[in-house]
CSV table of C-alpha atoms in Angstrom, one decimal:
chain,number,residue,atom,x,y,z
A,9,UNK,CA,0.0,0.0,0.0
A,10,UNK,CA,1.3,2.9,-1.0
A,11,UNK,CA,0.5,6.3,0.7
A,12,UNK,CA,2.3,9.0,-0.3
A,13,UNK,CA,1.8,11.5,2.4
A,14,UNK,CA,2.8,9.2,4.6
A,15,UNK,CA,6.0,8.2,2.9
A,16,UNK,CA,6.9,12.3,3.1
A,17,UNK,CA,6.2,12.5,6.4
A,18,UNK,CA,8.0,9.4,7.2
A,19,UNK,CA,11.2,10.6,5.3
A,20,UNK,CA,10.8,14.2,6.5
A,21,UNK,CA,10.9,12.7,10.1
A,22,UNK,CA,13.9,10.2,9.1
A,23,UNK,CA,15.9,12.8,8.1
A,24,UNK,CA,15.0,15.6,10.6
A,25,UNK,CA,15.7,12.6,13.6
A,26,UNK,CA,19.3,11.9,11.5
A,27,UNK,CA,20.2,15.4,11.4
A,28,UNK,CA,19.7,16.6,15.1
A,29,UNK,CA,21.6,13.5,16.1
A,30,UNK,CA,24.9,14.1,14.3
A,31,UNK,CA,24.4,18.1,13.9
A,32,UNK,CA,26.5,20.6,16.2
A,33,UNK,CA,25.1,23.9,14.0
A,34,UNK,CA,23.1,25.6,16.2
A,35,UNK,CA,20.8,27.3,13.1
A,36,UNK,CA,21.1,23.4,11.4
A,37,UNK,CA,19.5,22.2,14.5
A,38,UNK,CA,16.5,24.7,14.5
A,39,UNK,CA,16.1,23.4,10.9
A,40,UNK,CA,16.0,20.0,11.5
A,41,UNK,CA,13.2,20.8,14.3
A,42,UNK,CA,11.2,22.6,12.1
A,43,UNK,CA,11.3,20.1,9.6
A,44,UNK,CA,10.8,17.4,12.5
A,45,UNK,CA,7.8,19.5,13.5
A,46,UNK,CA,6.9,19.8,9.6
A,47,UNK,CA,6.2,15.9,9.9
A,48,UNK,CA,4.0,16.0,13.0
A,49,UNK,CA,1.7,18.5,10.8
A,50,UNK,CA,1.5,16.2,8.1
A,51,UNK,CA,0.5,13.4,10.4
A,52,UNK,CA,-2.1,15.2,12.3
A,53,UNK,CA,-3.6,16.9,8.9
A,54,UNK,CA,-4.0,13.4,7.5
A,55,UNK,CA,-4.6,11.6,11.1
A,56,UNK,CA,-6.5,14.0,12.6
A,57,UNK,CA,-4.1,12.9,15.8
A,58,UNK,CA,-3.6,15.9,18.3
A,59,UNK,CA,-0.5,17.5,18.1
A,60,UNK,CA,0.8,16.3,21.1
A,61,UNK,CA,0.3,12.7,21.0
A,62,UNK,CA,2.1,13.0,18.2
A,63,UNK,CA,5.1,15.0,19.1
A,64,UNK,CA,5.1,12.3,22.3
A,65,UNK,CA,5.4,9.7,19.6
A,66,UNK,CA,8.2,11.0,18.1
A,67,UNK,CA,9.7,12.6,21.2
A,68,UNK,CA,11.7,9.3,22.2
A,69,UNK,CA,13.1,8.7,18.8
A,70,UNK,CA,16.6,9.7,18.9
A,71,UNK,CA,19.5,8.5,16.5
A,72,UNK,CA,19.7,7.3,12.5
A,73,UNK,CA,16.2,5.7,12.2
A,74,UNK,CA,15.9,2.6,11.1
A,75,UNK,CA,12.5,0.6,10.7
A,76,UNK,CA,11.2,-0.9,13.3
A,77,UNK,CA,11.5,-5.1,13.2
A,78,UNK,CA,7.7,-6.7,14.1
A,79,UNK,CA,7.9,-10.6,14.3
A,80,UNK,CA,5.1,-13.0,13.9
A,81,UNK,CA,5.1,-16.9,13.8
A,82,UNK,CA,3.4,-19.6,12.1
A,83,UNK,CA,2.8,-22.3,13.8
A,84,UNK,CA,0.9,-25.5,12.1
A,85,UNK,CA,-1.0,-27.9,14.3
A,86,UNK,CA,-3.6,-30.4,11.9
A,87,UNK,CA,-3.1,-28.3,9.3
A,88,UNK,CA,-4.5,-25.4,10.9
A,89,UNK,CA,-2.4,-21.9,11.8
A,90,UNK,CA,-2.4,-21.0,15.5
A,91,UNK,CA,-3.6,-17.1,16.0
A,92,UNK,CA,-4.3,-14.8,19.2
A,93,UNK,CA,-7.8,-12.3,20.2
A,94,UNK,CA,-5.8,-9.1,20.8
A,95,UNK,CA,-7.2,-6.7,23.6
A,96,UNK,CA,-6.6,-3.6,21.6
A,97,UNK,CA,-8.6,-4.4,18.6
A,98,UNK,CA,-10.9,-7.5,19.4
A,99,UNK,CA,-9.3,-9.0,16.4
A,100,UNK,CA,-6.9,-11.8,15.5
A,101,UNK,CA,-3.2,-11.9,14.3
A,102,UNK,CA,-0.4,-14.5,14.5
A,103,UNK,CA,1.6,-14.5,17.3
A,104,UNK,CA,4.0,-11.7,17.8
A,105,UNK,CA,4.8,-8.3,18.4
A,106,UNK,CA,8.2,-6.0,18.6
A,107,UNK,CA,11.4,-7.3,18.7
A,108,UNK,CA,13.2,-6.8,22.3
A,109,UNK,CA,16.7,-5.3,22.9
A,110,UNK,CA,18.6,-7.8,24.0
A,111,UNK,CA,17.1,-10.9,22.9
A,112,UNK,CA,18.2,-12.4,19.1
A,113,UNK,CA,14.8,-13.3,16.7
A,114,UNK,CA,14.3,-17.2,17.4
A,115,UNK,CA,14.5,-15.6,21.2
A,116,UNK,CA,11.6,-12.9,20.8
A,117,UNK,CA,9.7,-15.3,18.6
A,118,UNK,CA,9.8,-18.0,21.7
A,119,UNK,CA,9.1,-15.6,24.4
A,120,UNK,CA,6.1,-14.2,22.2
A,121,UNK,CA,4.7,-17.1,21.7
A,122,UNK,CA,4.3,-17.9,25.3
A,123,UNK,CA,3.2,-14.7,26.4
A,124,UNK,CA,0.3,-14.5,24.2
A,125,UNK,CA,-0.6,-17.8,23.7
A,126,UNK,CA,0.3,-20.2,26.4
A,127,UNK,CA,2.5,-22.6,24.6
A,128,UNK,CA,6.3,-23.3,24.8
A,129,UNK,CA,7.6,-23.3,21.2
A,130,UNK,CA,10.6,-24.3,19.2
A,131,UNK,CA,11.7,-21.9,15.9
A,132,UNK,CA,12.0,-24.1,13.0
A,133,UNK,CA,12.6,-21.4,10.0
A,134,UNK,CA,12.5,-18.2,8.4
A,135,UNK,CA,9.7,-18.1,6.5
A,136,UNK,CA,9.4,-14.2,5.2
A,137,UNK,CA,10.9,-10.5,5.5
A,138,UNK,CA,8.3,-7.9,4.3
A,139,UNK,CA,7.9,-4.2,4.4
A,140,UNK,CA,5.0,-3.6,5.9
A,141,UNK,CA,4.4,-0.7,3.1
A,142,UNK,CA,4.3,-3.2,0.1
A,143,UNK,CA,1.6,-5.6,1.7
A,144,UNK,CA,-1.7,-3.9,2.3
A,145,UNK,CA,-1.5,-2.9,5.9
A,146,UNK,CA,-3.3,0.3,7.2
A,147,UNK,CA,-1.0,2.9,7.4
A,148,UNK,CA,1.1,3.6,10.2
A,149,UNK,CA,3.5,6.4,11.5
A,150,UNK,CA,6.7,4.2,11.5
A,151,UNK,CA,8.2,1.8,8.9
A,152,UNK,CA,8.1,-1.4,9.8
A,153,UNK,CA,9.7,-5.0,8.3
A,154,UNK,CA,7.7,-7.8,9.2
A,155,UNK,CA,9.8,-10.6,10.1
A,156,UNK,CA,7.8,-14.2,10.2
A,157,UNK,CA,9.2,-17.5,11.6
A,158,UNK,CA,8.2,-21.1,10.9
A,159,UNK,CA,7.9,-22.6,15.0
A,160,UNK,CA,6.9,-26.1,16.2
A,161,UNK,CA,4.9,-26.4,19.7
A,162,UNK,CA,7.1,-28.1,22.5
A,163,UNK,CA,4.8,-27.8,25.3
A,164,UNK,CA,2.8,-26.1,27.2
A,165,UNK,CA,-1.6,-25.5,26.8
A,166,UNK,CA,-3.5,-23.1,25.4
A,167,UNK,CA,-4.2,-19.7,27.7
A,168,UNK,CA,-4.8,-16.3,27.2
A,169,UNK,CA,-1.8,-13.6,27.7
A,170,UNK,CA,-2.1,-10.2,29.5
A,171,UNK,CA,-2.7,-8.6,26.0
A,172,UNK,CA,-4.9,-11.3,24.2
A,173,UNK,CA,-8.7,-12.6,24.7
A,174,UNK,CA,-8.2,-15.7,23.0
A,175,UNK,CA,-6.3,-18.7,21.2
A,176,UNK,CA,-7.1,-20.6,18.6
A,177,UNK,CA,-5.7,-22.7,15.4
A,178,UNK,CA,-8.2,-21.6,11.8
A,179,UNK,CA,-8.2,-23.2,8.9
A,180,UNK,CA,-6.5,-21.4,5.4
A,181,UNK,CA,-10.1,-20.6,4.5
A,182,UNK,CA,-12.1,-19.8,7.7
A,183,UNK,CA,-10.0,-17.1,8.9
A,184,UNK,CA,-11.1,-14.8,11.4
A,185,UNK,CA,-11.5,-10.9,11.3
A,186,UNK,CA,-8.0,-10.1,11.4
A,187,UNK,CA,-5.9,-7.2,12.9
A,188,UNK,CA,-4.6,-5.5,9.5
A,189,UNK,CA,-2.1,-4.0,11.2
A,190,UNK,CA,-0.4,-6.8,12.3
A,191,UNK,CA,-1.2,-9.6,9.6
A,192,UNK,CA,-3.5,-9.5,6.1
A,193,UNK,CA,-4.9,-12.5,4.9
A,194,UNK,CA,-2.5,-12.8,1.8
A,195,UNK,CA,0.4,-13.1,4.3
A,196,UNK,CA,-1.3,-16.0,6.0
A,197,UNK,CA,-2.0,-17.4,2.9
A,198,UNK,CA,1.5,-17.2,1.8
A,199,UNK,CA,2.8,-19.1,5.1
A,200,UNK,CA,-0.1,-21.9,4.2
A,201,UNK,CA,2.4,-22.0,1.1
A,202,UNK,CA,5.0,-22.7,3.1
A,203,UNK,CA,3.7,-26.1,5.2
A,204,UNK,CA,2.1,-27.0,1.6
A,205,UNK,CA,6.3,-26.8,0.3
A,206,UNK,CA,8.3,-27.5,3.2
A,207,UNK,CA,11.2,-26.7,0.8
A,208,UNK,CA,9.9,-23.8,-0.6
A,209,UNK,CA,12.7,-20.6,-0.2
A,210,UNK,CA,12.1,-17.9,2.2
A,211,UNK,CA,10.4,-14.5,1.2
A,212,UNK,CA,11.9,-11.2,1.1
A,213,UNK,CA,10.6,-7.8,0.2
């Protein structure tokens, strides 16, 4: 999905956040916060977001940015994909959620998985690496790539997490409503692919 107001503001923002990080000009600063603050207006013309909660959003950005790494798994059980209720939305996604600093991919993937759903889990592969821009999502104020790994259940039962309402494992074609923002149904459909081809290469892009 392509959204080019959001892409401006997104690159405005990128560079503003680059250039008060390495900048010791005193009139290049106040440039960069006026382009910073430039980004924010774009946001709440198009978002309709109060200036504030979005200058909050950006506030703690600090640094080169970088997009932000979201990571989902796919784990198979009778042929069916497990999936989560999240709180926030009342809807459904794959497991998942931002990575942690600290912990390496197969770790946030494991740790994920057993927040939200209950179940110790094993990571098995890498399935997929998407930007979220090129896959339908809604669109969102940061960039995000989409990491999702293949995992096999090692234990544990069923139960809900402190941010989900549910767990259960749907069929390819009886999906529930799903939480665009975190998964759309071509993506699930493309991980069906993947326990259809066991061999089948991972995805990028």
């Amino acid at each position: 999905m392509s959204v080019k107001w959001l892409e401006w503001a997104q690159r405005i923002q990128s560079l503003s956040q680059a250039g008060l990080a390495y900048s010791n000009n005193g009139y290049d600063i106040e440039r960069y916060e006026e382009l910073r603050t430039i980004s924010i207006e774009i946001m709440k013309e198009h978002t309709g977001l109060e200036m504030e909660i979005l200058e909050n959003l950006f506030a703690g950005e600090t640094g080169y940015q970088t997009p932000k790494v979201d990571i989902r798994a796919a784990v198979f059980q009778d042929g069916k994909i497990l999936m989560v209720k999240e709180i926030i939305d009342g809807k459904w996604a794959l497991p998942g959620g931002f990575c942690d600093i600290g912990l390496s991919p197969a770790e946030n993937i494991v740790k994920e998985i057993k927040e939200e759903s209950g179940f110790d889990a094993v990571p098995v592969k890498l399935l997929a690496l998407l930007d979220l821009r090129k896959h339908g999502h809604p669109p969102q104020p940061y960039h995000y790539y989409k990491v999702f790994i293949q995992c096999s259940i090692a234990g544990g039962q069923a139960e809900n997490g402190l941010e989900t309402t549910g767990v259960r494992f749907f069929n390819e074609h009886s999906l529930p409503e799903l939480s665009l923002a975190r998964n759309t149904e071509s993506q699930i459909s493309l991980l069906f692919d993947f326990l259809r081809d066991p061999h089948k290469e991972a995805v990028f892009d």
